[in-house]
Short mmCIF file of C-alpha atoms in Angstrom, two decimals:
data_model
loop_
_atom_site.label_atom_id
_atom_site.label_comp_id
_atom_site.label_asym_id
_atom_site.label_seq_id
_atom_site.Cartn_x
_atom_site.Cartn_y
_atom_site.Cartn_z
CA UNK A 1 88.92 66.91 -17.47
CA UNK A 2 89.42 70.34 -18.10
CA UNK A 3 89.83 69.57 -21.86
CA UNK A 4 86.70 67.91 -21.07
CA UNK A 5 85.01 71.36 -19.78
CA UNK A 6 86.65 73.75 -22.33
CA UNK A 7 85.32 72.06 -25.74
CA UNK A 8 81.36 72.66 -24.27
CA UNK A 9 82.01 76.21 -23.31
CA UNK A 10 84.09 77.27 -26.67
CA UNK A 11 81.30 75.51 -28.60
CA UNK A 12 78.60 77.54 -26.75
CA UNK A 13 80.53 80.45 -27.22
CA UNK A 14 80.62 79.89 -30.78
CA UNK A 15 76.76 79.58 -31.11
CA UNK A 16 76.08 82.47 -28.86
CA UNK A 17 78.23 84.70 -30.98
CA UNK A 18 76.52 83.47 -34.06
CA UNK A 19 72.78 83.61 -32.87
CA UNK A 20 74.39 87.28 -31.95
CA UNK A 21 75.36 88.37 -35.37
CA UNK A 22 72.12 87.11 -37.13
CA UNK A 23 70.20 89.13 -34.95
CA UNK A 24 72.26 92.15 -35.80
CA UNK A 25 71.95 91.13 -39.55
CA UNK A 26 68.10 91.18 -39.08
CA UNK A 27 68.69 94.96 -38.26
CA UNK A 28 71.15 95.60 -41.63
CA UNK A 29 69.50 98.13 -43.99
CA UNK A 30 69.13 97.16 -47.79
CA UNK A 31 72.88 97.18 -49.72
CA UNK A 32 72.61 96.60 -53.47
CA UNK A 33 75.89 96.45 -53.75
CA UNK A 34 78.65 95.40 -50.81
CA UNK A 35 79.68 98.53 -48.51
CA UNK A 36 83.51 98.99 -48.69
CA UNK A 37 83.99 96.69 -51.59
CA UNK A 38 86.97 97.12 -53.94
CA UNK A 39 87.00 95.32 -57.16
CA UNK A 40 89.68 95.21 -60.15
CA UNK A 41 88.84 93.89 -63.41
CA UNK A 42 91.75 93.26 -65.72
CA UNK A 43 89.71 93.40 -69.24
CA UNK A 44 90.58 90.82 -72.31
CA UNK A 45 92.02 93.32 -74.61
CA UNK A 46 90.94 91.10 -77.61
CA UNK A 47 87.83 90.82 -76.97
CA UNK A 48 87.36 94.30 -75.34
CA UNK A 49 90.22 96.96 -77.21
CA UNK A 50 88.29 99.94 -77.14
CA UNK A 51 87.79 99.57 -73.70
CA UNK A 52 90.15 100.46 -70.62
CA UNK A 53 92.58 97.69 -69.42
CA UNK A 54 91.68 97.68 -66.14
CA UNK A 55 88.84 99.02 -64.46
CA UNK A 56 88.59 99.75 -60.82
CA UNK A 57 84.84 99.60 -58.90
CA UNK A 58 85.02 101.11 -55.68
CA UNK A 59 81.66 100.60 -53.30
CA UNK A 60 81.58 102.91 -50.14
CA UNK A 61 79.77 102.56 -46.82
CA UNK A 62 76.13 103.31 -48.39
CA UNK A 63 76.01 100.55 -50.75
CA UNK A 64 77.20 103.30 -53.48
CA UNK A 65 79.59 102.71 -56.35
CA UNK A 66 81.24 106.30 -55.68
CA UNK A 67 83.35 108.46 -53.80
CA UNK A 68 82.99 108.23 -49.97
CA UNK A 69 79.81 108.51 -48.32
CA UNK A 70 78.85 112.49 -47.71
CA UNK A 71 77.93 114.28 -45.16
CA UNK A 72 74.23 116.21 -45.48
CA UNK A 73 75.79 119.51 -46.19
CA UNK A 74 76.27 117.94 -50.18
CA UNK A 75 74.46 118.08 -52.88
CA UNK A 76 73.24 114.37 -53.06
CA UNK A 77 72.47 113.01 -56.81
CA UNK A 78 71.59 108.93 -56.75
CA UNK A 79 71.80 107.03 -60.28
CA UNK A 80 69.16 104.01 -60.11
CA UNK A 81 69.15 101.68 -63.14
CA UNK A 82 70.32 98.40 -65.26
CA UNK A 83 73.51 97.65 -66.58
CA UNK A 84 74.02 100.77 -68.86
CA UNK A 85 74.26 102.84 -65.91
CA UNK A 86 75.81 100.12 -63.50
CA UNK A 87 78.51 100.65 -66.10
CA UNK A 88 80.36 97.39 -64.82
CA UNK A 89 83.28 97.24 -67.21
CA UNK A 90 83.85 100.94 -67.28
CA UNK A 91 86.88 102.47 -64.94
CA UNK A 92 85.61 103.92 -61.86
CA UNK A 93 86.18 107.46 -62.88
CA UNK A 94 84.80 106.51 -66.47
CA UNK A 95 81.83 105.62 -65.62
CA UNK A 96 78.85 108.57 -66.86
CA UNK A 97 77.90 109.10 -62.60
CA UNK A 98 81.70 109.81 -61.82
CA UNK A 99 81.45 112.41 -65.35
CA UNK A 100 78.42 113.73 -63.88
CA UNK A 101 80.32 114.61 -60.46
CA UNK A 102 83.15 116.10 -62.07
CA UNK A 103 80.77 118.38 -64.00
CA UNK A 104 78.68 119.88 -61.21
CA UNK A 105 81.62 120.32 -59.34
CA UNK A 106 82.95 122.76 -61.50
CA UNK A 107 83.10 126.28 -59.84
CA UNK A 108 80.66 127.53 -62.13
CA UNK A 109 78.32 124.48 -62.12
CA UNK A 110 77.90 124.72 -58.18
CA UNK A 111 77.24 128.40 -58.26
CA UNK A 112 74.55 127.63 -60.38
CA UNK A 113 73.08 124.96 -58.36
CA UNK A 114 73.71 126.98 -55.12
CA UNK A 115 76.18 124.69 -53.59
CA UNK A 116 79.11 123.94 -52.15
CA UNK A 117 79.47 120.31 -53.78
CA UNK A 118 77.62 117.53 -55.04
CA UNK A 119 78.08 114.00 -54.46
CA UNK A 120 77.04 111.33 -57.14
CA UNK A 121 76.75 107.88 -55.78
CA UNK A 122 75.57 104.77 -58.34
CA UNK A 123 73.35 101.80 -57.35
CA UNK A 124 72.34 100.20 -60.15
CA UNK A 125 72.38 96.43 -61.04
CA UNK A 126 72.63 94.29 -64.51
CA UNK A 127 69.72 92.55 -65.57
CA UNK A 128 67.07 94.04 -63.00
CA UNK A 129 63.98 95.46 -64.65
CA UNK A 130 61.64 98.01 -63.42
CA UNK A 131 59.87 95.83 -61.28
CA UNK A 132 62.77 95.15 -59.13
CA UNK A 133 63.86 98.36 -59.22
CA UNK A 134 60.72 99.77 -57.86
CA UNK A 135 61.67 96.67 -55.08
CA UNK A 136 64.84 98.02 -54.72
CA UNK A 137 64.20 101.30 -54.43
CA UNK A 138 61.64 101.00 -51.69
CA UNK A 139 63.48 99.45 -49.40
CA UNK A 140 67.09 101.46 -49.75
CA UNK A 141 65.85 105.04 -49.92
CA UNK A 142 65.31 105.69 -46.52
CA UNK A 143 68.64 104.88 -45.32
CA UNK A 144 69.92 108.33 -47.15
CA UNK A 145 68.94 111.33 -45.14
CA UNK A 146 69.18 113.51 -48.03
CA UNK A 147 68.34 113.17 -51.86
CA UNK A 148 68.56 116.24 -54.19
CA UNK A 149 68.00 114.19 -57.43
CA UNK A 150 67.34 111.10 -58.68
CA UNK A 151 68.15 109.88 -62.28
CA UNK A 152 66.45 106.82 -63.48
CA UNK A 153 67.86 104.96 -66.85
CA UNK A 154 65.90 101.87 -67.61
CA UNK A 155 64.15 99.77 -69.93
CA UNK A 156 66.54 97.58 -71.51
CA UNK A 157 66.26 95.00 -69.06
CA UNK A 158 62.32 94.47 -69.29
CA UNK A 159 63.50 93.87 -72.94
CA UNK A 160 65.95 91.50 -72.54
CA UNK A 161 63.93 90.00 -69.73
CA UNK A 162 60.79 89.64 -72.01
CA UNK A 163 63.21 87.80 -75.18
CA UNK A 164 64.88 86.10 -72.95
CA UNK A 165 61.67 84.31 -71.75
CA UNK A 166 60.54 83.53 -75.77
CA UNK A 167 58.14 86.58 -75.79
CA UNK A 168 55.17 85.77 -73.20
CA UNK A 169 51.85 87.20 -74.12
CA UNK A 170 51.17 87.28 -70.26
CA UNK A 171 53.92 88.80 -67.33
CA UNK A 172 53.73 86.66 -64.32
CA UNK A 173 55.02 89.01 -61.12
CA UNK A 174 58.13 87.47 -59.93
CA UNK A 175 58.95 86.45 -56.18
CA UNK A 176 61.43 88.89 -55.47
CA UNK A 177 64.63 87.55 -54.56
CA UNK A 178 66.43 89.46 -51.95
CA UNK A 179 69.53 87.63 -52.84
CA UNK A 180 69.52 88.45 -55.86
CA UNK A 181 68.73 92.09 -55.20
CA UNK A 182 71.18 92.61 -52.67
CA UNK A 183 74.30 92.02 -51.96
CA UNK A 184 73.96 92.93 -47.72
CA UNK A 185 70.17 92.59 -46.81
CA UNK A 186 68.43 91.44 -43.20
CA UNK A 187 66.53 88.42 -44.80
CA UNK A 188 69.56 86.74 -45.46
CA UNK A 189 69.82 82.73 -45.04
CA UNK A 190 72.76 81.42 -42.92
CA UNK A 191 73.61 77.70 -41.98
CA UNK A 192 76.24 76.37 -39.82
CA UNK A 193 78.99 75.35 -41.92
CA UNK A 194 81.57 78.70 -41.48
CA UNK A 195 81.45 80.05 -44.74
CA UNK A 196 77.43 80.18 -44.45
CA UNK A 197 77.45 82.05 -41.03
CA UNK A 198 76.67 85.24 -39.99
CA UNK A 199 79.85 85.55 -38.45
CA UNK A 200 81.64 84.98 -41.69
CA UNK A 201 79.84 87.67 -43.12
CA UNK A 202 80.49 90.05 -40.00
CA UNK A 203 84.15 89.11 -40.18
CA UNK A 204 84.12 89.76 -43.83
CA UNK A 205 82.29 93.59 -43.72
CA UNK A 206 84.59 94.23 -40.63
CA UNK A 207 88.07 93.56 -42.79
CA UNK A 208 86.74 95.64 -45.87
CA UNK A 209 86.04 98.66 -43.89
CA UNK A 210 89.61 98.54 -42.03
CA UNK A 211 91.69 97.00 -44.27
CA UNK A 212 89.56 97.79 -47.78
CA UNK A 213 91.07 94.62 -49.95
CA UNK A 214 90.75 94.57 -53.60
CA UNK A 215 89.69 91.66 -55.37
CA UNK A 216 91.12 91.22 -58.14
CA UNK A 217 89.61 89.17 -61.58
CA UNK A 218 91.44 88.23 -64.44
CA UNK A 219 90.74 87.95 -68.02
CA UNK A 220 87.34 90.04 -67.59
CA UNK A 221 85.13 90.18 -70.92
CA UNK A 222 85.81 86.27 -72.20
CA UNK A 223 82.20 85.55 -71.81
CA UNK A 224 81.32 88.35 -73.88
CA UNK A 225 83.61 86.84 -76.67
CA UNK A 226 81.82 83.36 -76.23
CA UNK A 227 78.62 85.40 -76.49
CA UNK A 228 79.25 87.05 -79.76
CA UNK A 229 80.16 83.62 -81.05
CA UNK A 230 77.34 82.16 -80.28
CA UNK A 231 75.23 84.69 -81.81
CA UNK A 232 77.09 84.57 -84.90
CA UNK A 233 76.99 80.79 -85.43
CA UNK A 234 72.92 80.80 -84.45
CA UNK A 235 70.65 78.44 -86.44
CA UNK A 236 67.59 80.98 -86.02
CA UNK A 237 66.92 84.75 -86.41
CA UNK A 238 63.28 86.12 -85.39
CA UNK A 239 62.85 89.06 -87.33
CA UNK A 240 59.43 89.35 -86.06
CA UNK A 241 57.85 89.23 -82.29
CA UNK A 242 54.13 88.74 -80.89
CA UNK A 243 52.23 92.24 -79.66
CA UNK A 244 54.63 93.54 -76.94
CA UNK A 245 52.13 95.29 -75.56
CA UNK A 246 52.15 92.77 -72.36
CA UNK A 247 55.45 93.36 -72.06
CA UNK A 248 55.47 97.39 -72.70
CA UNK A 249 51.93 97.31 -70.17
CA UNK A 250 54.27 95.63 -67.45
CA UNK A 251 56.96 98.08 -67.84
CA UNK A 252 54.55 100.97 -67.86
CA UNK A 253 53.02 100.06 -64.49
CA UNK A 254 55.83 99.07 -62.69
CA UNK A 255 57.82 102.54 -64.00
CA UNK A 256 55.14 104.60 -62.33
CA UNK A 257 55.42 103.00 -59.25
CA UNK A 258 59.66 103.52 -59.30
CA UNK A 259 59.43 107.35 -59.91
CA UNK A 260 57.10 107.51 -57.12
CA UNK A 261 59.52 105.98 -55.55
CA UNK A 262 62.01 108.48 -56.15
CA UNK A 263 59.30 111.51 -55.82
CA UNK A 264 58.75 110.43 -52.22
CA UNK A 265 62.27 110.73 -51.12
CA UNK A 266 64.04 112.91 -53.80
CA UNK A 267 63.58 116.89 -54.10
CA UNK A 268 63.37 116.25 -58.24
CA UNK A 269 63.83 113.17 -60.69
CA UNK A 270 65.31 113.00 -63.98
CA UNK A 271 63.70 110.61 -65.92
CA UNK A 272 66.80 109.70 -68.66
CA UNK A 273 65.51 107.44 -71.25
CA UNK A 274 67.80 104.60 -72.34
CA UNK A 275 69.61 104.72 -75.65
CA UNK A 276 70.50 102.13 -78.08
CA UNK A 277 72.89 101.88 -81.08
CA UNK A 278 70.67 101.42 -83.59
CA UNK A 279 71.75 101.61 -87.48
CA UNK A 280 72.61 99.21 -90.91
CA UNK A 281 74.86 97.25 -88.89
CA UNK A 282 77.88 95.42 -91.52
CA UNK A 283 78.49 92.05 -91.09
CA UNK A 284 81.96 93.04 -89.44
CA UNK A 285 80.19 95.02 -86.82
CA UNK A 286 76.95 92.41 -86.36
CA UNK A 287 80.14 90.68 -85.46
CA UNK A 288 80.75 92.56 -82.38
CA UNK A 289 77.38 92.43 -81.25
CA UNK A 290 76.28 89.21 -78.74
CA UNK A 291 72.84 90.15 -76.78
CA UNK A 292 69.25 89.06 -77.52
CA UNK A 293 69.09 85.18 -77.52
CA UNK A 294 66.07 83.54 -76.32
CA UNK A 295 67.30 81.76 -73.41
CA UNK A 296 69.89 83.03 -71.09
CA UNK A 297 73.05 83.22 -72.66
CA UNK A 298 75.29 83.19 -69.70
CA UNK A 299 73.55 80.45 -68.55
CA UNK A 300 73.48 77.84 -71.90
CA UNK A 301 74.38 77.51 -75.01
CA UNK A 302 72.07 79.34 -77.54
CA UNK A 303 70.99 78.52 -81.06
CA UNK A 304 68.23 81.65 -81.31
CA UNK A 305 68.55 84.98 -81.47
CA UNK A 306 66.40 88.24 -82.00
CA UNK A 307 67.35 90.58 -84.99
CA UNK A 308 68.74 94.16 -84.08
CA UNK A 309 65.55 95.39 -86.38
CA UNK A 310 62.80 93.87 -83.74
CA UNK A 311 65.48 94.81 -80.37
CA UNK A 312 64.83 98.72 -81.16
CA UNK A 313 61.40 98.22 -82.18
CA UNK A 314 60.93 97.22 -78.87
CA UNK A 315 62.95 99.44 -77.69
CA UNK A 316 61.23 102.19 -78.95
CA UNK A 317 58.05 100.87 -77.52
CA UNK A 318 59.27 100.92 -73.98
CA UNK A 319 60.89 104.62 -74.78
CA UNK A 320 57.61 106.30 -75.60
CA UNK A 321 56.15 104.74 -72.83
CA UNK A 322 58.68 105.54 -70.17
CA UNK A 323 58.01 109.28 -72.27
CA UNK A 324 54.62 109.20 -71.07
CA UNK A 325 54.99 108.33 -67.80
CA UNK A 326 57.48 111.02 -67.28
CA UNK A 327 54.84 113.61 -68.83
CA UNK A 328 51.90 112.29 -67.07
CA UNK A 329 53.47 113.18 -63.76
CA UNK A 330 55.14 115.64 -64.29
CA UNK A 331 58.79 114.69 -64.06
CA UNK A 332 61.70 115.89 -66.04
CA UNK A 333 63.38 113.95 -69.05
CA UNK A 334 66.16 113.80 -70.94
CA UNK A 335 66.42 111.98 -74.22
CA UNK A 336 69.65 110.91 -75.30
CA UNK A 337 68.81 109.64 -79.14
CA UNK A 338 69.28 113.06 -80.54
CA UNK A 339 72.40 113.66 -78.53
CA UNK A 340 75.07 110.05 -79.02
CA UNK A 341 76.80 109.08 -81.87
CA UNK A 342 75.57 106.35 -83.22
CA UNK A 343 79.10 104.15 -83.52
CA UNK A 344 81.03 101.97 -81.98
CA UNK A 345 83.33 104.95 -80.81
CA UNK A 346 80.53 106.02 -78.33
CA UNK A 347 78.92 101.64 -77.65
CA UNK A 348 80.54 98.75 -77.51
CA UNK A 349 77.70 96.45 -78.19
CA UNK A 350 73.86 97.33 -78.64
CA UNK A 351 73.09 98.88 -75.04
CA UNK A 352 76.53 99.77 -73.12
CA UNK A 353 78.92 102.46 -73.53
CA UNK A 354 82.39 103.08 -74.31
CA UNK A 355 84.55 105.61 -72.04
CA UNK A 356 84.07 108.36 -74.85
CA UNK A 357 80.18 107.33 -74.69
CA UNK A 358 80.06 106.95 -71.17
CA UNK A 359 81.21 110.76 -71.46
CA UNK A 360 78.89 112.41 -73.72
CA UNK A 361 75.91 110.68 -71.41
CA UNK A 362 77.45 112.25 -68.22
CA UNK A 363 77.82 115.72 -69.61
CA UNK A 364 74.44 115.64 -71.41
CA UNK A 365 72.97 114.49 -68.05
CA UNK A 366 74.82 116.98 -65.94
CA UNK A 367 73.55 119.85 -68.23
CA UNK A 368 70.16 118.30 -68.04
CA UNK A 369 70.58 118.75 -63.91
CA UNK A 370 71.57 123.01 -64.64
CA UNK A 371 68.89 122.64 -67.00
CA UNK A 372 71.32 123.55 -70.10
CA UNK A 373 70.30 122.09 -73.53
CA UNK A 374 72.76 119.03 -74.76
CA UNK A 375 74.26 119.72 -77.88
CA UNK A 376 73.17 116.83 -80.61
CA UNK A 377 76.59 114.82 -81.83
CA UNK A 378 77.26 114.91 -85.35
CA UNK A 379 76.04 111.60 -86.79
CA UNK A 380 73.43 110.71 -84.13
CA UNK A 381 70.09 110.71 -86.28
CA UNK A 382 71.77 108.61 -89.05
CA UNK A 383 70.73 104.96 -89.01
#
């Protein structure tokens, strides 16, 4: 009998504590990426030697990739972009935010700024365009009480996003997926079975923030490998596109919107337009290159790719117009063409940057912030 009386309670205590913690999750604030996370990548060295062997990405309790979460007597810089600023398989001190913080934390960096230190925190995501962004941006703002400066870096993803889908002449508006957004969000979905729970997840944010585990992945950068193979076994290059102008339209629109965005919550935005490695590529290093298919290729196996020659025609297209938008209202930028290398020294495929790259773009950025002039690197007009 009292067997009999124990199983109801415990399983009404179980459903009480769960209807508990998905009403508490309906009150969680937007996390792009997963407060307290530690993550270790241990890199492929054959398919990635110029890049560290392992690579550390520490989250803290803002959703931040970046040193712990500041207090509001800081100087508060937030990076917002796609994967060339996410800088996922870049060392968590590598990365061009974390050069940027070392920078303006110099002694004579803070005098000029006025301050006593500056914190740079980095919440940007792989393969989210400006449209998301602008998403992204309006719901996780408010939860910082203070922003000094924020630094967009965009438009490679409404690129990739616009090949990927075989060159649309029309933009349908996605249906924003919070999921795919966020990792820590109040719209989340739970069920009953305990790894799709709101208690799971409770349990799970309450043992990184004591206990801060480190998950650990092995053989990082295989994909990347596969990638490149694919592209270099494809059946079909396009040389030539339709009018991007849909496309470059889309971007426009939806890049106004994000550094409004920023203006409404930020003291001053720094507009840094993207870069690409763009040059006579040999057909050693067209060997080291893997984006562009049309199609996903993380997803399926590819047999069509987009030339390098139409990737920064396009991506020239979106710079000017990212350009404009930063003249039209009024908002600082920084173009980086004039001031990378233009080698595999400084990328390590068309869009994402080595540690020496990853570098240069956080001291050019942090002189941009004491409003210094970047020196140009030797090499980085030649094509």
């Amino acid at each position: 009998m009292p067997y009999l009386v124990a199983v109801p309670i415990l399983i009404a205590l179980v459903v009480v504590t769960e209807l508990v913690f998905r009403a508490r999750n309906r009150r969680l604030g937007y996390f792009v990426l997963q407060a307290y996370s530690r993550l270790r990548l241990k890199l492929d060295r054959e398919i990635l030697p110029d890049l560290e062997p392992e690579v550390r990405i520490h989250v803290n309790a803002d959703g931040e990739r970046g040193g712990p979460s500041p207090g509001t007597d800081v100087y508060r810089v937030l990076v917002v972009g796609g994967s060339a600023a996410e800088c996922y398989l870049l060392d968590q001190d590598s990365q061009w935010p974390s050069v940027i913080e070392r920078r303006l934390n110099e002694p004579q960096s803070l005098a000029t700024l006025g301050e006593t230190r500056v914190h740079v925190g980095n919440i940007s995501r792989s393969l989210v365009n400006c449209d998301y962004l602008t998403m992204i941006m309006g719901k996780v703002l408010d939860r910082f009480a203070r922003l000094d400066t924020v630094i967009t870096f965009v438009g490679a993803s409404d690129v990739v996003a616009w090949l990927e889908a075989g060159t649309p002449a029309t933009i349908d508006k996605p249906v924003h997926s919070m999921d795919y957004a966020f990792n820590d969000h109040p719209q989340a979905t739970f069920g009953w079975s305990p790894k799709r729970t709101a208690t799971w997840r409770q349990v799970g944010r309450v043992q990184r923030k004591l206990m801060r585990p480190e998950d650990v992945r092995e053989n990082v950068g295989r994909r990347i490998g596969k990638n490149r193979t694919m592209r270099a076994a494809a059946t079909t290059l396009i040389d030539e596109v339709p009018d991007p102008a849909p496309m470059v339209a889309y971007f426009e629109e939806h890049f106004r919107r994000m550094i409004l965005a920023a203006q409404a919550r930020a003291k001053r935005v720094l507009v840094v337009r993207q870069p690409w490695f763009e040059k006579e590529f040999t057909a050693e290093e067209n060997a080291r290159l893997w984006n562009f298919g049309k199609g996903r290729p993380y997803e399926r196996e590819l047999d069509t790719y987009y030339t390098h020659r139409v990737v920064a025609a396009l991506m020239r297209a979106v710079d000017e117009a990212g350009s404009r938008v930063a003249r039209d209202m009024g908002v600082e930028q920084l173009d980086l063409m004039p001031v990378l290398e233009r080698s595999f020294d400084t990328y390590y495929d068309f869009l994402h940057f080595t540690p020496k790259g990853a570098e240069a773009v956080g001291n050019a950025v942090a002189a941009a912030i004491l409003r210094e002039t970047p020196k140009q690197a030797d090499g980085a007009g030649s094509s």
